GROMACS .gro file of C-alpha atoms in nm:
model
  419
    1UNK     CA    1   3.411   0.005  16.378
    2UNK     CA    2   3.707   0.066  16.150
    3UNK     CA    3   3.685   0.209  15.805
    4UNK     CA    4   3.759  -0.136  15.657
    5UNK     CA    5   3.478  -0.290  15.857
    6UNK     CA    6   3.238  -0.019  15.736
    7UNK     CA    7   3.340  -0.079  15.373
    8UNK     CA    8   3.300  -0.457  15.412
    9UNK     CA    9   2.966  -0.404  15.577
   10UNK     CA   10   2.849  -0.175  15.290
   11UNK     CA   11   2.962  -0.430  15.031
   12UNK     CA   12   2.794  -0.715  15.214
   13UNK     CA   13   2.465  -0.526  15.215
   14UNK     CA   14   2.504  -0.441  14.848
   15UNK     CA   15   2.582  -0.803  14.757
   16UNK     CA   16   2.282  -0.934  14.959
   17UNK     CA   17   2.038  -0.674  14.816
   18UNK     CA   18   1.717  -0.821  14.674
   19UNK     CA   19   1.608  -0.759  14.319
   20UNK     CA   20   1.359  -0.500  14.445
   21UNK     CA   21   1.625  -0.315  14.642
   22UNK     CA   22   1.855  -0.320  14.337
   23UNK     CA   23   1.578  -0.184  14.121
   24UNK     CA   24   1.512   0.095  14.363
   25UNK     CA   25   1.884   0.171  14.387
   26UNK     CA   26   1.907   0.188  14.004
   27UNK     CA   27   1.609   0.429  13.988
   28UNK     CA   28   1.761   0.651  14.262
   29UNK     CA   29   2.086   0.652  14.067
   30UNK     CA   30   1.902   0.751  13.748
   31UNK     CA   31   1.733   1.042  13.932
   32UNK     CA   32   2.062   1.152  14.075
   33UNK     CA   33   2.229   1.143  13.738
   34UNK     CA   34   1.953   1.364  13.590
   35UNK     CA   35   1.995   1.617  13.870
   36UNK     CA   36   2.370   1.628  13.836
   37UNK     CA   37   2.347   1.643  13.459
   38UNK     CA   38   2.092   1.924  13.475
   39UNK     CA   39   2.326   2.129  13.689
   40UNK     CA   40   2.612   2.073  13.445
   41UNK     CA   41   2.387   2.176  13.154
   42UNK     CA   42   2.273   2.490  13.335
   43UNK     CA   43   2.614   2.612  13.439
   44UNK     CA   44   2.766   2.526  13.103
   45UNK     CA   45   2.497   2.751  12.947
   46UNK     CA   46   2.597   3.038  13.174
   47UNK     CA   47   2.935   3.050  13.003
   48UNK     CA   48   2.796   3.013  12.645
   49UNK     CA   49   2.703   3.296  12.412
   50UNK     CA   50   2.342   3.327  12.291
   51UNK     CA   51   2.104   3.607  12.175
   52UNK     CA   52   1.848   3.527  12.445
   53UNK     CA   53   1.879   3.315  12.765
   54UNK     CA   54   1.686   2.999  12.761
   55UNK     CA   55   1.655   2.947  13.136
   56UNK     CA   56   1.708   3.152  13.450
   57UNK     CA   57   1.695   3.094  13.821
   58UNK     CA   58   1.779   3.324  14.117
   59UNK     CA   59   1.894   3.596  13.877
   60UNK     CA   60   2.138   3.363  13.699
   61UNK     CA   61   2.065   3.297  13.333
   62UNK     CA   62   2.174   3.014  13.100
   63UNK     CA   63   2.170   2.959  12.728
   64UNK     CA   64   2.060   2.599  12.783
   65UNK     CA   65   1.735   2.486  12.948
   66UNK     CA   66   1.803   2.164  13.150
   67UNK     CA   67   1.434   2.078  13.161
   68UNK     CA   68   1.403   2.108  12.784
   69UNK     CA   69   1.715   1.898  12.732
   70UNK     CA   70   1.583   1.599  12.921
   71UNK     CA   71   1.236   1.651  12.774
   72UNK     CA   72   1.382   1.634  12.419
   73UNK     CA   73   1.591   1.334  12.522
   74UNK     CA   74   1.278   1.137  12.602
   75UNK     CA   75   1.058   1.263  12.321
   76UNK     CA   76   1.346   1.226  12.075
   77UNK     CA   77   1.376   0.860  12.167
   78UNK     CA   78   1.007   0.778  12.132
   79UNK     CA   79   0.856   1.063  11.919
   80UNK     CA   80   0.477   1.090  11.921
   81UNK     CA   81   0.439   0.735  12.042
   82UNK     CA   82   0.073   0.775  12.153
   83UNK     CA   83  -0.050   0.902  11.812
   84UNK     CA   84   0.195   0.697  11.603
   85UNK     CA   85   0.341   0.392  11.785
   86UNK     CA   86   0.545   0.298  11.481
   87UNK     CA   87   0.716   0.629  11.414
   88UNK     CA   88   1.081   0.662  11.306
   89UNK     CA   89   1.211   0.758  11.653
   90UNK     CA   90   1.075   0.439  11.810
   91UNK     CA   91   1.236   0.236  11.531
   92UNK     CA   92   1.574   0.403  11.588
   93UNK     CA   93   1.553   0.337  11.958
   94UNK     CA   94   1.458  -0.032  11.913
   95UNK     CA   95   1.719  -0.082  11.649
   96UNK     CA   96   1.992   0.011  11.892
   97UNK     CA   97   1.819  -0.193  12.161
   98UNK     CA   98   1.799  -0.505  11.950
   99UNK     CA   99   2.166  -0.498  11.857
  100UNK     CA  100   2.274  -0.443  12.210
  101UNK     CA  101   2.064  -0.729  12.337
  102UNK     CA  102   2.282  -0.971  12.147
  103UNK     CA  103   2.615  -0.827  12.257
  104UNK     CA  104   2.484  -0.778  12.614
  105UNK     CA  105   2.396  -1.145  12.628
  106UNK     CA  106   2.739  -1.233  12.486
  107UNK     CA  107   2.924  -1.054  12.766
  108UNK     CA  108   2.679  -1.170  13.034
  109UNK     CA  109   2.717  -1.542  12.971
  110UNK     CA  110   3.094  -1.515  12.986
  111UNK     CA  111   3.075  -1.316  13.308
  112UNK     CA  112   2.854  -1.581  13.460
  113UNK     CA  113   3.124  -1.835  13.392
  114UNK     CA  114   3.383  -1.617  13.558
  115UNK     CA  115   3.532  -1.501  13.223
  116UNK     CA  116   3.581  -1.146  13.099
  117UNK     CA  117   3.506  -1.153  12.733
  118UNK     CA  118   3.618  -0.819  12.592
  119UNK     CA  119   3.631  -0.980  12.247
  120UNK     CA  120   3.261  -0.953  12.166
  121UNK     CA  121   3.347  -0.682  11.910
  122UNK     CA  122   3.574  -0.909  11.716
  123UNK     CA  123   3.324  -1.197  11.737
  124UNK     CA  124   3.058  -0.966  11.612
  125UNK     CA  125   3.270  -0.860  11.317
  126UNK     CA  126   3.342  -1.230  11.232
  127UNK     CA  127   2.975  -1.310  11.257
  128UNK     CA  128   2.870  -1.020  11.033
  129UNK     CA  129   3.134  -1.106  10.771
  130UNK     CA  130   3.039  -1.472  10.765
  131UNK     CA  131   2.669  -1.389  10.740
  132UNK     CA  132   2.722  -1.149  10.446
  133UNK     CA  133   2.948  -1.391  10.259
  134UNK     CA  134   2.705  -1.679  10.314
  135UNK     CA  135   2.393  -1.506  10.189
  136UNK     CA  136   2.590  -1.355   9.896
  137UNK     CA  137   2.707  -1.701   9.798
  138UNK     CA  138   2.387  -1.886   9.860
  139UNK     CA  139   2.157  -1.620   9.719
  140UNK     CA  140   2.197  -1.714   9.353
  141UNK     CA  141   2.162  -2.080   9.434
  142UNK     CA  142   1.841  -2.041   9.632
  143UNK     CA  143   1.647  -1.815   9.393
  144UNK     CA  144   1.276  -1.845   9.448
  145UNK     CA  145   1.305  -1.980   9.803
  146UNK     CA  146   1.317  -1.627   9.948
  147UNK     CA  147   1.399  -1.534  10.305
  148UNK     CA  148   1.270  -1.862  10.441
  149UNK     CA  149   1.620  -2.007  10.397
  150UNK     CA  150   1.847  -1.713  10.344
  151UNK     CA  151   1.777  -1.532  10.668
  152UNK     CA  152   1.817  -1.840  10.894
  153UNK     CA  153   2.120  -1.935  10.690
  154UNK     CA  154   2.279  -1.600  10.743
  155UNK     CA  155   2.206  -1.594  11.114
  156UNK     CA  156   2.335  -1.950  11.160
  157UNK     CA  157   2.653  -1.863  10.975
  158UNK     CA  158   2.702  -1.560  11.199
  159UNK     CA  159   2.644  -1.766  11.512
  160UNK     CA  160   2.888  -2.038  11.401
  161UNK     CA  161   3.156  -1.791  11.306
  162UNK     CA  162   3.122  -1.603  11.631
  163UNK     CA  163   3.127  -1.929  11.826
  164UNK     CA  164   3.442  -2.050  11.658
  165UNK     CA  165   3.618  -1.715  11.702
  166UNK     CA  166   3.501  -1.704  12.069
  167UNK     CA  167   3.626  -2.055  12.134
  168UNK     CA  168   3.982  -1.954  12.043
  169UNK     CA  169   4.051  -1.740  12.356
  170UNK     CA  170   3.857  -2.002  12.556
  171UNK     CA  171   4.087  -2.281  12.438
  172UNK     CA  172   4.392  -2.065  12.497
  173UNK     CA  173   4.282  -2.005  12.855
  174UNK     CA  174   4.180  -2.359  12.926
  175UNK     CA  175   4.483  -2.543  12.775
  176UNK     CA  176   4.762  -2.279  12.777
  177UNK     CA  177   4.668  -2.063  13.072
  178UNK     CA  178   4.643  -1.747  12.863
  179UNK     CA  179   4.459  -1.460  13.017
  180UNK     CA  180   4.131  -1.420  12.831
  181UNK     CA  181   4.129  -1.042  12.881
  182UNK     CA  182   4.455  -1.001  12.691
  183UNK     CA  183   4.369  -1.252  12.417
  184UNK     CA  184   4.019  -1.118  12.351
  185UNK     CA  185   4.147  -0.760  12.324
  186UNK     CA  186   4.413  -0.870  12.077
  187UNK     CA  187   4.170  -1.080  11.878
  188UNK     CA  188   3.948  -0.774  11.827
  189UNK     CA  189   4.229  -0.615  11.625
  190UNK     CA  190   4.292  -0.939  11.439
  191UNK     CA  191   3.927  -0.965  11.341
  192UNK     CA  192   3.929  -0.611  11.206
  193UNK     CA  193   4.227  -0.675  10.991
  194UNK     CA  194   4.113  -1.008  10.863
  195UNK     CA  195   3.773  -0.857  10.771
  196UNK     CA  196   3.942  -0.568  10.589
  197UNK     CA  197   4.165  -0.804  10.392
  198UNK     CA  198   3.894  -1.056  10.305
  199UNK     CA  199   3.646  -0.786  10.191
  200UNK     CA  200   3.896  -0.576   9.998
  201UNK     CA  201   4.063  -0.872   9.829
  202UNK     CA  202   3.776  -1.104   9.747
  203UNK     CA  203   3.432  -0.958   9.813
  204UNK     CA  204   3.464  -0.585   9.748
  205UNK     CA  205   3.157  -0.419   9.589
  206UNK     CA  206   3.233  -0.292   9.235
  207UNK     CA  207   3.259   0.087   9.203
  208UNK     CA  208   3.244   0.140   9.574
  209UNK     CA  209   3.481   0.377   9.744
  210UNK     CA  210   3.431   0.206  10.084
  211UNK     CA  211   3.560  -0.135  10.192
  212UNK     CA  212   3.229  -0.322  10.177
  213UNK     CA  213   3.066  -0.616  10.014
  214UNK     CA  214   2.794  -0.598   9.749
  215UNK     CA  215   2.437  -0.557   9.860
  216UNK     CA  216   2.289  -0.886   9.986
  217UNK     CA  217   1.987  -1.030   9.800
  218UNK     CA  218   1.655  -0.851   9.897
  219UNK     CA  219   1.517  -1.184  10.011
  220UNK     CA  220   1.782  -1.196  10.289
  221UNK     CA  221   1.702  -0.852  10.428
  222UNK     CA  222   1.505  -0.837  10.757
  223UNK     CA  223   1.227  -0.603  10.648
  224UNK     CA  224   1.090  -0.319  10.856
  225UNK     CA  225   0.732  -0.445  10.832
  226UNK     CA  226   0.563  -0.218  11.086
  227UNK     CA  227   0.792   0.085  11.086
  228UNK     CA  228   0.830   0.145  10.714
  229UNK     CA  229   1.129   0.134  10.488
  230UNK     CA  230   1.437   0.321  10.592
  231UNK     CA  231   1.393   0.261  10.968
  232UNK     CA  232   1.643  -0.030  10.963
  233UNK     CA  233   1.452  -0.204  11.234
  234UNK     CA  234   1.278  -0.541  11.215
  235UNK     CA  235   1.034  -0.658  11.482
  236UNK     CA  236   1.141  -1.019  11.386
  237UNK     CA  237   1.497  -0.950  11.502
  238UNK     CA  238   1.374  -0.792  11.824
  239UNK     CA  239   1.151  -1.088  11.899
  240UNK     CA  240   1.435  -1.321  11.815
  241UNK     CA  241   1.650  -1.135  12.070
  242UNK     CA  242   1.379  -1.180  12.335
  243UNK     CA  243   1.358  -1.547  12.262
  244UNK     CA  244   1.733  -1.579  12.311
  245UNK     CA  245   1.710  -1.390  12.642
  246UNK     CA  246   1.449  -1.640  12.765
  247UNK     CA  247   1.652  -1.932  12.632
  248UNK     CA  248   1.972  -1.823  12.795
  249UNK     CA  249   1.793  -1.758  13.128
  250UNK     CA  250   1.651  -2.111  13.123
  251UNK     CA  251   1.983  -2.257  13.018
  252UNK     CA  252   2.168  -2.090  13.306
  253UNK     CA  253   1.906  -2.145  13.571
  254UNK     CA  254   1.762  -2.488  13.496
  255UNK     CA  255   2.013  -2.702  13.311
  256UNK     CA  256   2.317  -2.896  13.417
  257UNK     CA  257   2.536  -2.690  13.179
  258UNK     CA  258   2.406  -2.373  13.349
  259UNK     CA  259   2.485  -2.520  13.689
  260UNK     CA  260   2.838  -2.590  13.582
  261UNK     CA  261   2.868  -2.246  13.432
  262UNK     CA  262   2.739  -2.070  13.744
  263UNK     CA  263   2.949  -2.266  13.992
  264UNK     CA  264   3.263  -2.219  13.777
  265UNK     CA  265   3.199  -1.846  13.792
  266UNK     CA  266   3.128  -1.834  14.162
  267UNK     CA  267   3.368  -2.089  14.308
  268UNK     CA  268   3.604  -2.238  14.045
  269UNK     CA  269   3.792  -2.457  14.295
  270UNK     CA  270   3.475  -2.599  14.446
  271UNK     CA  271   3.339  -2.663  14.100
  272UNK     CA  272   3.647  -2.863  14.008
  273UNK     CA  273   3.626  -3.069  14.328
  274UNK     CA  274   3.255  -3.122  14.253
  275UNK     CA  275   3.337  -3.285  13.921
  276UNK     CA  276   3.292  -2.997  13.677
  277UNK     CA  277   3.514  -3.019  13.373
  278UNK     CA  278   3.669  -2.676  13.404
  279UNK     CA  279   3.842  -2.674  13.061
  280UNK     CA  280   3.535  -2.788  12.873
  281UNK     CA  281   3.317  -2.533  13.058
  282UNK     CA  282   3.565  -2.248  12.974
  283UNK     CA  283   3.574  -2.336  12.600
  284UNK     CA  284   3.198  -2.393  12.572
  285UNK     CA  285   3.115  -2.080  12.764
  286UNK     CA  286   3.334  -1.862  12.541
  287UNK     CA  287   3.196  -2.033  12.232
  288UNK     CA  288   2.837  -1.961  12.349
  289UNK     CA  289   2.938  -1.606  12.421
  290UNK     CA  290   3.085  -1.571  12.077
  291UNK     CA  291   2.773  -1.718  11.921
  292UNK     CA  292   2.556  -1.444  12.070
  293UNK     CA  293   2.794  -1.178  11.945
  294UNK     CA  294   2.803  -1.341  11.596
  295UNK     CA  295   2.426  -1.335  11.579
  296UNK     CA  296   2.451  -0.965  11.663
  297UNK     CA  297   2.686  -0.920  11.368
  298UNK     CA  298   2.446  -1.113  11.140
  299UNK     CA  299   2.152  -0.893  11.247
  300UNK     CA  300   2.357  -0.580  11.187
  301UNK     CA  301   2.423  -0.699  10.825
  302UNK     CA  302   2.073  -0.837  10.754
  303UNK     CA  303   1.871  -0.564  10.928
  304UNK     CA  304   2.069  -0.245  10.926
  305UNK     CA  305   2.321  -0.225  10.645
  306UNK     CA  306   2.218  -0.495  10.392
  307UNK     CA  307   2.584  -0.558  10.334
  308UNK     CA  308   2.907  -0.599  10.537
  309UNK     CA  309   3.118  -0.288  10.576
  310UNK     CA  310   3.437  -0.234  10.771
  311UNK     CA  311   3.432   0.021  11.049
  312UNK     CA  312   3.175  -0.174  11.249
  313UNK     CA  313   3.019   0.033  11.536
  314UNK     CA  314   3.141  -0.051  11.883
  315UNK     CA  315   2.843  -0.260  11.973
  316UNK     CA  316   3.058  -0.525  12.135
  317UNK     CA  317   3.215  -0.277  12.374
  318UNK     CA  318   2.877  -0.124  12.457
  319UNK     CA  319   2.762  -0.476  12.536
  320UNK     CA  320   3.008  -0.480  12.833
  321UNK     CA  321   2.835  -0.186  12.988
  322UNK     CA  322   2.490  -0.329  12.909
  323UNK     CA  323   2.589  -0.655  13.084
  324UNK     CA  324   2.717  -0.467  13.394
  325UNK     CA  325   2.402  -0.260  13.408
  326UNK     CA  326   2.200  -0.584  13.391
  327UNK     CA  327   2.405  -0.742  13.674
  328UNK     CA  328   2.492  -1.017  13.421
  329UNK     CA  329   2.131  -1.135  13.439
  330UNK     CA  330   1.994  -1.223  13.092
  331UNK     CA  331   1.655  -1.081  13.192
  332UNK     CA  332   1.817  -0.754  13.290
  333UNK     CA  333   1.988  -0.720  12.956
  334UNK     CA  334   1.663  -0.607  12.787
  335UNK     CA  335   1.598  -0.297  13.003
  336UNK     CA  336   1.967  -0.215  13.007
  337UNK     CA  337   1.982  -0.232  12.626
  338UNK     CA  338   1.666  -0.025  12.605
  339UNK     CA  339   1.823   0.243  12.828
  340UNK     CA  340   2.116   0.251  12.590
  341UNK     CA  341   1.885   0.275  12.287
  342UNK     CA  342   1.696   0.561  12.442
  343UNK     CA  343   2.016   0.748  12.521
  344UNK     CA  344   2.163   0.699  12.174
  345UNK     CA  345   1.853   0.798  11.973
  346UNK     CA  346   1.745   1.069  12.222
  347UNK     CA  347   2.088   1.232  12.227
  348UNK     CA  348   2.068   1.287  11.853
  349UNK     CA  349   1.743   1.479  11.899
  350UNK     CA  350   1.903   1.684  12.184
  351UNK     CA  351   2.194   1.780  11.969
  352UNK     CA  352   1.971   1.884  11.675
  353UNK     CA  353   1.689   2.055  11.863
  354UNK     CA  354   1.842   2.232  12.163
  355UNK     CA  355   2.177   2.353  12.034
  356UNK     CA  356   2.360   2.184  12.315
  357UNK     CA  357   2.709   2.085  12.199
  358UNK     CA  358   2.764   1.724  12.112
  359UNK     CA  359   3.037   1.697  12.378
  360UNK     CA  360   2.793   1.805  12.646
  361UNK     CA  361   2.534   1.556  12.519
  362UNK     CA  362   2.801   1.282  12.551
  363UNK     CA  363   2.864   1.391  12.907
  364UNK     CA  364   2.489   1.353  12.990
  365UNK     CA  365   2.485   1.004  12.838
  366UNK     CA  366   2.801   0.908  13.025
  367UNK     CA  367   2.667   1.040  13.358
  368UNK     CA  368   2.344   0.837  13.332
  369UNK     CA  369   2.542   0.518  13.245
  370UNK     CA  370   2.799   0.584  13.518
  371UNK     CA  371   2.548   0.647  13.796
  372UNK     CA  372   2.324   0.356  13.703
  373UNK     CA  373   2.614   0.112  13.651
  374UNK     CA  374   2.817   0.199  13.965
  375UNK     CA  375   2.591   0.009  14.218
  376UNK     CA  376   2.606  -0.308  14.008
  377UNK     CA  377   2.977  -0.263  13.953
  378UNK     CA  378   3.047  -0.239  14.322
  379UNK     CA  379   2.808  -0.529  14.379
  380UNK     CA  380   3.000  -0.746  14.138
  381UNK     CA  381   3.325  -0.631  14.291
  382UNK     CA  382   3.195  -0.707  14.639
  383UNK     CA  383   3.128  -1.067  14.544
  384UNK     CA  384   3.498  -1.118  14.511
  385UNK     CA  385   3.574  -1.004  14.869
  386UNK     CA  386   3.276  -1.069  15.091
  387UNK     CA  387   3.028  -1.344  15.152
  388UNK     CA  388   2.675  -1.328  15.277
  389UNK     CA  389   2.431  -1.556  15.452
  390UNK     CA  390   2.242  -1.578  15.124
  391UNK     CA  391   2.549  -1.712  14.935
  392UNK     CA  392   2.439  -2.053  14.802
  393UNK     CA  393   2.622  -2.369  14.895
  394UNK     CA  394   2.801  -2.560  14.617
  395UNK     CA  395   2.833  -2.937  14.611
  396UNK     CA  396   3.199  -3.026  14.643
  397UNK     CA  397   3.171  -3.401  14.690
  398UNK     CA  398   2.923  -3.489  14.424
  399UNK     CA  399   2.687  -3.599  14.698
  400UNK     CA  400   2.373  -3.438  14.834
  401UNK     CA  401   2.192  -3.193  14.601
  402UNK     CA  402   2.224  -2.834  14.698
  403UNK     CA  403   1.936  -2.575  14.665
  404UNK     CA  404   2.095  -2.432  14.346
  405UNK     CA  405   2.151  -2.767  14.169
  406UNK     CA  406   1.927  -2.825  13.874
  407UNK     CA  407   1.648  -3.066  13.930
  408UNK     CA  408   1.318  -3.170  13.773
  409UNK     CA  409   1.144  -2.902  13.969
  410UNK     CA  410   1.385  -2.622  13.872
  411UNK     CA  411   1.631  -2.419  14.083
  412UNK     CA  412   1.539  -2.213  14.382
  413UNK     CA  413   1.802  -1.949  14.380
  414UNK     CA  414   1.731  -1.578  14.386
  415UNK     CA  415   1.506  -1.419  14.128
  416UNK     CA  416   1.790  -1.210  14.000
  417UNK     CA  417   1.964  -1.519  13.884
  418UNK     CA  418   2.316  -1.404  13.958
  419UNK     CA  419   2.398  -1.697  14.176
   0.00000   0.00000   0.00000
């Protein structure tokens, strides 16, 4: 067997892996990343200067204890969760998780349609800006109504703004043949500059040294009911994210639009011969993707900051990694976003408690993400070059229904939902 045959065989096995096999592979990758990261921490500590070694093995001492580092990483993410389930560390972890659920869904829905939406960051910025302006404008007009209208209004404005901004690269690709990777990257910069101009010129907060809007009305803020003030996490937003996960999973798996979206992503030519309107699917998929990112921006404004401020965190770019970790499966976005949330909040505790340099903490985070994402990355890559016996058939003549076509009894494709 030649090297090429061995590579193709490995890719074919990876593509055909069941969800249980993929879960086991991800767990093994996580363990491997911890072992490699532990070795890096230990040997980095041997070159550092300290008054007393923190760890030693076989006569070799290190200023950093790898076991303590990973222990603090976990406890820093969840705190004393058994004695206090609603502590600040848990709130910080779930705040990051909630925001990444929206951007992860945004990238995943585009991936499923065969589109690479790198513009989630720009769509998130537009969504957050539209949400802040809407509640600031509507707040004085809806005095006394409270958050019953302002919060849904702000989220709806964010979703619409994100959808419209996401539809732009979709229309450019569908009707002008523009590459969506290039256009979405460029539109990220456009969104940043437009947000900077609009806020600084028309909505700047008085007496503020930052480019930001005024504080939104208190009734529009998503309160931290269970976790106390200052945690910037609302269980309502988290539950809303889970509802969207379930809704998108149902949309992709059991509806005609989801069937068009999936077939366009898997076999574009076959989808066109089967009667799928490719241009409409591209535009609507990108608009839906932008809507999820826009909701993420609205939640960032209504839950975290309480205003719009330029210099938005790279939540849209993190959503790309979250989606790859999840295998572009909406259900997988939740654990992938949670892993990111744990790493983000836990790494802060590692930096503060163990004395490990921030650069080394970043290496540990990157190793975990790299190791866990690589199997899914090669699996997605393998889909482009190999086929398996489990590859579903796609109707090309509009005739007999295939096993993946939506019906009254639901689809029968694999549980992972990537097909």
